[in-house]
mmCIF file with all atom_site columns, C-alpha atoms in Angstrom:
data_model
loop_
_atom_site.group_PDB
_atom_site.id
_atom_site.type_symbol
_atom_site.label_atom_id
_atom_site.label_alt_id
_atom_site.label_comp_id
_atom_site.label_asym_id
_atom_site.label_entity_id
_atom_site.label_seq_id
_atom_site.pdbx_PDB_ins_code
_atom_site.Cartn_x
_atom_site.Cartn_y
_atom_site.Cartn_z
_atom_site.occupancy
_atom_site.B_iso_or_equiv
_atom_site.pdbx_formal_charge
_atom_site.auth_seq_id
_atom_site.auth_comp_id
_atom_site.auth_asym_id
_atom_site.auth_atom_id
_atom_site.pdbx_PDB_model_num
ATOM 1   C CA . MET G 1 1   ? 159.716 126.200 88.617 1.00 41.00 ? 1   MET G CA 1
ATOM 2   C CA . GLN G 1 2   ? 162.425 125.420 91.155 1.00 39.00 ? 2   GLN G CA 1
ATOM 3   C CA . ASN G 1 3   ? 164.749 122.107 90.400 1.00 41.00 ? 3   ASN G CA 1
ATOM 4   C CA . ASN G 1 4   ? 164.739 119.952 93.439 1.00 41.00 ? 4   ASN G CA 1
ATOM 5   C CA . ASN G 1 5   ? 167.679 117.597 94.063 1.00 43.00 ? 5   ASN G CA 1
ATOM 6   C CA . TYR G 1 6   ? 166.942 114.349 92.326 1.00 44.00 ? 6   TYR G CA 1
ATOM 7   C CA . ALA G 1 7   ? 168.133 112.069 95.529 1.00 45.00 ? 7   ALA G CA 1
ATOM 8   C CA . ASP G 1 8   ? 165.435 113.698 97.329 1.00 46.00 ? 8   ASP G CA 1
ATOM 9   C CA . ALA G 1 9   ? 162.795 113.478 94.589 1.00 46.00 ? 9   ALA G CA 1
ATOM 10  C CA . ASP G 1 10  ? 163.375 109.722 93.732 1.00 46.00 ? 10  ASP G CA 1
ATOM 11  C CA . GLU G 1 11  ? 162.657 109.096 97.486 1.00 45.00 ? 11  GLU G CA 1
ATOM 12  C CA . LYS G 1 12  ? 159.400 111.425 97.303 1.00 43.00 ? 12  LYS G CA 1
ATOM 13  C CA . LEU G 1 13  ? 158.531 109.116 94.012 1.00 43.00 ? 13  LEU G CA 1
ATOM 14  C CA . GLU G 1 14  ? 157.211 106.345 96.401 1.00 42.00 ? 14  GLU G CA 1
ATOM 15  C CA . VAL G 1 15  ? 155.589 108.460 98.630 1.00 37.00 ? 15  VAL G CA 1
ATOM 16  C CA . PHE G 1 16  ? 153.795 111.178 97.283 1.00 45.00 ? 16  PHE G CA 1
ATOM 17  C CA . ASN G 1 17  ? 150.315 113.401 97.832 1.00 45.00 ? 17  ASN G CA 1
ATOM 18  C CA . CYS G 1 18  ? 148.770 115.378 95.090 1.00 48.00 ? 18  CYS G CA 1
ATOM 19  C CA . LYS G 1 19  ? 145.775 116.991 96.312 1.00 53.00 ? 19  LYS G CA 1
ATOM 20  C CA . ASN G 1 20  ? 144.368 117.810 92.980 1.00 58.00 ? 20  ASN G CA 1
ATOM 21  C CA . LYS G 1 21  ? 143.878 115.680 89.699 1.00 79.00 ? 21  LYS G CA 1
ATOM 22  C CA . ALA G 1 22  ? 147.173 116.145 88.174 1.00 88.00 ? 22  ALA G CA 1
ATOM 23  C CA . LYS G 1 23  ? 147.815 113.336 85.095 1.00 94.00 ? 23  LYS G CA 1
ATOM 24  C CA . ILE G 1 24  ? 149.718 112.951 82.211 1.00 96.00 ? 24  ILE G CA 1
ATOM 25  C CA . ASP G 1 25  ? 148.861 110.406 79.432 1.00 96.00 ? 25  ASP G CA 1
ATOM 26  C CA . ILE G 1 26  ? 151.620 108.783 77.920 1.00 97.00 ? 26  ILE G CA 1
ATOM 27  C CA . TYR G 1 27  ? 152.101 106.549 74.782 1.00 97.00 ? 27  TYR G CA 1
ATOM 28  C CA . VAL G 1 28  ? 155.116 104.865 73.444 1.00 98.00 ? 28  VAL G CA 1
ATOM 29  C CA . GLU G 1 29  ? 155.647 103.838 69.932 1.00 98.00 ? 29  GLU G CA 1
ATOM 30  C CA . PRO G 1 30  ? 159.057 101.847 69.885 1.00 98.00 ? 30  PRO G CA 1
ATOM 31  C CA . ASN G 1 31  ? 161.284 101.177 66.631 1.00 97.00 ? 31  ASN G CA 1
ATOM 32  C CA . TYR G 1 32  ? 163.905 98.789  65.561 1.00 97.00 ? 32  TYR G CA 1
ATOM 33  C CA . LEU G 1 33  ? 167.087 100.487 64.286 1.00 98.00 ? 33  LEU G CA 1
ATOM 34  C CA . GLU G 1 34  ? 168.749 97.459  61.896 1.00 96.00 ? 34  GLU G CA 1
ATOM 35  C CA . SER G 1 35  ? 171.365 99.825  60.450 1.00 97.00 ? 35  SER G CA 1
ATOM 36  C CA . GLN G 1 36  ? 172.592 100.573 63.783 1.00 97.00 ? 36  GLN G CA 1
ATOM 37  C CA . SER G 1 37  ? 172.358 96.956  65.307 1.00 97.00 ? 37  SER G CA 1
ATOM 38  C CA . GLN G 1 38  ? 174.634 93.887  65.155 1.00 95.00 ? 38  GLN G CA 1
ATOM 39  C CA . PHE G 1 39  ? 174.557 90.792  66.795 1.00 94.00 ? 39  PHE G CA 1
ATOM 40  C CA . GLY G 1 40  ? 174.716 91.103  70.471 1.00 94.00 ? 40  GLY G CA 1
ATOM 41  C CA . ASN G 1 41  ? 173.564 94.561  70.315 1.00 97.00 ? 41  ASN G CA 1
ATOM 42  C CA . TYR G 1 42  ? 170.252 95.525  69.212 1.00 98.00 ? 42  TYR G CA 1
ATOM 43  C CA . ALA G 1 43  ? 169.493 99.168  68.545 1.00 98.00 ? 43  ALA G CA 1
ATOM 44  C CA . PHE G 1 44  ? 165.976 100.575 69.408 1.00 98.00 ? 44  PHE G CA 1
ATOM 45  C CA . SER G 1 45  ? 164.220 104.099 69.002 1.00 98.00 ? 45  SER G CA 1
ATOM 46  C CA . TYR G 1 46  ? 161.289 104.888 70.785 1.00 98.00 ? 46  TYR G CA 1
ATOM 47  C CA . LYS G 1 47  ? 159.005 108.146 70.759 1.00 98.00 ? 47  LYS G CA 1
ATOM 48  C CA . VAL G 1 48  ? 157.183 109.107 73.899 1.00 98.00 ? 48  VAL G CA 1
ATOM 49  C CA . TYR G 1 49  ? 154.196 110.978 73.220 1.00 98.00 ? 49  TYR G CA 1
ATOM 50  C CA . MET G 1 50  ? 152.821 112.874 76.584 1.00 97.00 ? 50  MET G CA 1
ATOM 51  C CA . GLU G 1 51  ? 149.476 114.614 76.897 1.00 97.00 ? 51  GLU G CA 1
ATOM 52  C CA . ASN G 1 52  ? 148.598 116.513 80.215 1.00 97.00 ? 52  ASN G CA 1
ATOM 53  C CA . VAL G 1 53  ? 144.963 115.820 80.708 1.00 96.00 ? 53  VAL G CA 1
ATOM 54  C CA . GLY G 1 54  ? 144.912 116.704 84.332 1.00 94.00 ? 54  GLY G CA 1
ATOM 55  C CA . ASP G 1 55  ? 143.614 119.837 86.101 1.00 93.00 ? 55  ASP G CA 1
ATOM 56  C CA . SER G 1 56  ? 147.010 121.764 86.478 1.00 94.00 ? 56  SER G CA 1
ATOM 57  C CA . MET G 1 57  ? 150.247 122.578 84.987 1.00 96.00 ? 57  MET G CA 1
ATOM 58  C CA . ALA G 1 58  ? 152.846 119.654 85.230 1.00 96.00 ? 58  ALA G CA 1
ATOM 59  C CA . GLN G 1 59  ? 156.267 119.866 84.978 1.00 97.00 ? 59  GLN G CA 1
ATOM 60  C CA . VAL G 1 60  ? 158.351 116.597 84.035 1.00 97.00 ? 60  VAL G CA 1
ATOM 61  C CA . ILE G 1 61  ? 161.433 116.708 86.719 1.00 97.00 ? 61  ILE G CA 1
ATOM 62  C CA . ALA G 1 62  ? 162.751 113.376 86.571 1.00 97.00 ? 62  ALA G CA 1
ATOM 63  C CA . ARG G 1 63  ? 162.624 109.725 84.959 1.00 97.00 ? 63  ARG G CA 1
ATOM 64  C CA . HIS G 1 64  ? 162.915 106.373 85.878 1.00 97.00 ? 64  HIS G CA 1
ATOM 65  C CA . TRP G 1 65  ? 163.171 103.472 83.164 1.00 98.00 ? 65  TRP G CA 1
ATOM 66  C CA . ILE G 1 66  ? 163.303 99.912  83.536 1.00 98.00 ? 66  ILE G CA 1
ATOM 67  C CA . ILE G 1 67  ? 164.592 97.750  81.075 1.00 98.00 ? 67  ILE G CA 1
ATOM 68  C CA . THR G 1 68  ? 164.339 94.243  81.156 1.00 98.00 ? 68  THR G CA 1
ATOM 69  C CA . ASP G 1 69  ? 165.818 92.174  78.342 1.00 98.00 ? 69  ASP G CA 1
ATOM 70  C CA . ALA G 1 70  ? 164.872 88.338  77.091 1.00 97.00 ? 70  ALA G CA 1
ATOM 71  C CA . HIS G 1 71  ? 167.317 86.834  79.789 1.00 97.00 ? 71  HIS G CA 1
ATOM 72  C CA . ASN G 1 72  ? 165.196 88.810  82.577 1.00 97.00 ? 72  ASN G CA 1
ATOM 73  C CA . GLN G 1 73  ? 168.611 91.121  82.966 1.00 98.00 ? 73  GLN G CA 1
ATOM 74  C CA . VAL G 1 74  ? 167.123 94.691  84.129 1.00 98.00 ? 74  VAL G CA 1
ATOM 75  C CA . HIS G 1 75  ? 168.800 97.708  83.593 1.00 97.00 ? 75  HIS G CA 1
ATOM 76  C CA . GLU G 1 76  ? 167.432 101.036 85.471 1.00 97.00 ? 76  GLU G CA 1
ATOM 77  C CA . ILE G 1 77  ? 168.099 104.277 84.476 1.00 96.00 ? 77  ILE G CA 1
ATOM 78  C CA . LYS G 1 78  ? 167.227 107.104 86.761 1.00 97.00 ? 78  LYS G CA 1
ATOM 79  C CA . GLY G 1 79  ? 167.871 111.118 85.763 1.00 96.00 ? 79  GLY G CA 1
ATOM 80  C CA . LEU G 1 80  ? 166.485 114.706 85.426 1.00 97.00 ? 80  LEU G CA 1
ATOM 81  C CA . GLY G 1 81  ? 164.231 115.354 82.974 1.00 95.00 ? 81  GLY G CA 1
ATOM 82  C CA . VAL G 1 82  ? 163.728 113.916 79.477 1.00 95.00 ? 82  VAL G CA 1
ATOM 83  C CA . VAL G 1 83  ? 166.698 114.377 76.714 1.00 93.00 ? 83  VAL G CA 1
ATOM 84  C CA . GLY G 1 84  ? 168.196 116.912 78.468 1.00 94.00 ? 84  GLY G CA 1
ATOM 85  C CA . GLU G 1 85  ? 164.946 119.102 79.336 1.00 96.00 ? 85  GLU G CA 1
ATOM 86  C CA . GLN G 1 86  ? 162.439 119.455 81.779 1.00 97.00 ? 86  GLN G CA 1
ATOM 87  C CA . PRO G 1 87  ? 159.213 120.017 80.063 1.00 98.00 ? 87  PRO G CA 1
ATOM 88  C CA . ILE G 1 88  ? 156.227 122.127 81.488 1.00 97.00 ? 88  ILE G CA 1
ATOM 89  C CA . LEU G 1 89  ? 152.706 121.195 80.071 1.00 97.00 ? 89  LEU G CA 1
ATOM 90  C CA . GLN G 1 90  ? 149.929 123.087 80.545 1.00 97.00 ? 90  GLN G CA 1
ATOM 91  C CA . ILE G 1 91  ? 146.806 121.751 80.822 1.00 96.00 ? 91  ILE G CA 1
ATOM 92  C CA . GLY G 1 92  ? 145.639 120.094 77.603 1.00 97.00 ? 92  GLY G CA 1
ATOM 93  C CA . GLN G 1 93  ? 149.157 120.573 76.389 1.00 98.00 ? 93  GLN G CA 1
ATOM 94  C CA . LYS G 1 94  ? 151.378 117.677 74.127 1.00 98.00 ? 94  LYS G CA 1
ATOM 95  C CA . TYR G 1 95  ? 154.618 117.050 74.363 1.00 98.00 ? 95  TYR G CA 1
ATOM 96  C CA . GLU G 1 96  ? 157.088 114.170 72.481 1.00 98.00 ? 96  GLU G CA 1
ATOM 97  C CA . TYR G 1 97  ? 160.346 113.150 72.122 1.00 98.00 ? 97  TYR G CA 1
ATOM 98  C CA . SER G 1 98  ? 162.611 110.340 70.644 1.00 97.00 ? 98  SER G CA 1
ATOM 99  C CA . SER G 1 99  ? 165.495 108.603 72.640 1.00 97.00 ? 99  SER G CA 1
ATOM 100 C CA . THR G 1 100 ? 167.413 105.138 71.810 1.00 97.00 ? 100 THR G CA 1
ATOM 101 C CA . THR G 1 101 ? 168.446 102.164 73.905 1.00 97.00 ? 101 THR G CA 1
ATOM 102 C CA . VAL G 1 102 ? 170.310 98.998  72.905 1.00 97.00 ? 102 VAL G CA 1
ATOM 103 C CA . LEU G 1 103 ? 169.555 95.263  74.138 1.00 98.00 ? 103 LEU G CA 1
ATOM 104 C CA . PRO G 1 104 ? 172.126 92.569  74.086 1.00 97.00 ? 104 PRO G CA 1
ATOM 105 C CA . THR G 1 105 ? 168.832 90.193  73.168 1.00 97.00 ? 105 THR G CA 1
ATOM 106 C CA . THR G 1 106 ? 166.563 90.526  70.197 1.00 96.00 ? 106 THR G CA 1
ATOM 107 C CA . THR G 1 107 ? 163.443 91.098  72.481 1.00 96.00 ? 107 THR G CA 1
ATOM 108 C CA . GLY G 1 108 ? 162.923 93.159  75.691 1.00 98.00 ? 108 GLY G CA 1
ATOM 109 C CA . THR G 1 109 ? 160.448 95.614  77.424 1.00 98.00 ? 109 THR G CA 1
ATOM 110 C CA . MET G 1 110 ? 160.693 98.860  78.903 1.00 98.00 ? 110 MET G CA 1
ATOM 111 C CA . LYS G 1 111 ? 158.428 100.715 81.303 1.00 98.00 ? 111 LYS G CA 1
ATOM 112 C CA . GLY G 1 112 ? 158.828 103.431 84.054 1.00 97.00 ? 112 GLY G CA 1
ATOM 113 C CA . THR G 1 113 ? 157.536 106.471 85.516 1.00 97.00 ? 113 THR G CA 1
ATOM 114 C CA . TYR G 1 114 ? 157.827 110.229 85.054 1.00 97.00 ? 114 TYR G CA 1
ATOM 115 C CA . LEU G 1 115 ? 158.204 112.348 88.375 1.00 97.00 ? 115 LEU G CA 1
ATOM 116 C CA . CYS G 1 116 ? 156.119 115.679 87.840 1.00 96.00 ? 116 CYS G CA 1
ATOM 117 C CA . ILE G 1 117 ? 155.529 118.421 89.852 1.00 96.00 ? 117 ILE G CA 1
ATOM 118 C CA . THR G 1 118 ? 152.473 120.615 89.804 1.00 95.00 ? 118 THR G CA 1
ATOM 119 C CA . GLU G 1 119 ? 152.260 124.685 89.759 1.00 92.00 ? 119 GLU G CA 1
ATOM 120 C CA . SER G 1 120 ? 151.369 124.118 93.319 1.00 93.00 ? 120 SER G CA 1
ATOM 121 C CA . GLY G 1 121 ? 154.337 122.148 94.314 1.00 94.00 ? 121 GLY G CA 1
ATOM 122 C CA . ASP G 1 122 ? 152.607 119.105 94.518 1.00 94.00 ? 122 ASP G CA 1
ATOM 123 C CA . LEU G 1 123 ? 154.476 115.703 93.412 1.00 94.00 ? 123 LEU G CA 1
ATOM 124 C CA . PHE G 1 124 ? 153.251 112.943 91.087 1.00 95.00 ? 124 PHE G CA 1
ATOM 125 C CA . ALA G 1 125 ? 154.155 110.336 89.360 1.00 95.00 ? 125 ALA G CA 1
ATOM 126 C CA . ALA G 1 126 ? 153.303 109.694 85.651 1.00 96.00 ? 126 ALA G CA 1
ATOM 127 C CA . ASP G 1 127 ? 153.608 106.106 84.565 1.00 96.00 ? 127 ASP G CA 1
ATOM 128 C CA . ILE G 1 128 ? 154.902 104.779 81.540 1.00 97.00 ? 128 ILE G CA 1
ATOM 129 C CA . PRO G 1 129 ? 153.006 101.921 80.505 1.00 97.00 ? 129 PRO G CA 1
ATOM 130 C CA . GLU G 1 130 ? 155.168 98.566  79.638 1.00 98.00 ? 130 GLU G CA 1
ATOM 131 C CA . PHE G 1 131 ? 156.020 98.316  75.876 1.00 98.00 ? 131 PHE G CA 1
ATOM 132 C CA . LEU G 1 132 ? 157.802 95.611  73.661 1.00 97.00 ? 132 LEU G CA 1
ATOM 133 C CA . LEU G 1 133 ? 161.005 95.874  71.727 1.00 97.00 ? 133 LEU G CA 1
ATOM 134 C CA . ALA G 1 134 ? 161.513 93.356  69.383 1.00 96.00 ? 134 ALA G CA 1
ATOM 135 C CA . LEU G 1 135 ? 163.268 92.664  65.805 1.00 94.00 ? 135 LEU G CA 1
ATOM 136 C CA . PRO G 1 136 ? 160.473 92.342  63.020 1.00 90.00 ? 136 PRO G CA 1
ATOM 137 C CA . ARG G 1 137 ? 159.316 88.864  62.585 1.00 79.00 ? 137 ARG G CA 1
ATOM 138 C CA . VAL G 1 138 ? 160.850 87.732  66.182 1.00 67.00 ? 138 VAL G CA 1
ATOM 139 C CA . LEU G 1 139 ? 157.400 87.186  67.906 1.00 60.00 ? 139 LEU G CA 1
ATOM 140 C CA . HIS G 1 140 ? 154.468 85.391  66.066 1.00 51.00 ? 140 HIS G CA 1
#
């Protein structure tokens, strides 16, 4: 697969036309990292699980994360691939990776989108469902 310029891919993320039923299911499992946190800098890891449940091979080519802290301050991260890779998922194949983020508040949320491309060159978005980042026992 050929890598596209991310700026071009980002523009296409808003308007895409996928002729097949490409689909990647995504589940995220967050975890507070107490040993790497201090007041005003709260570290969280998150493990992303992906599964290609569509009818075509798919490659993750770019990511767009939206991170919101408890003060409604939004930080967006855009870039190529995930953790330095642009994984290719065959039909039924699973992929997982771990990463981290730091918040200035004890709670926040993350959500986003992966821009993917099929073997036939169709672009599609795989939504990353919103998930909560929170210190244990902060929320009731």
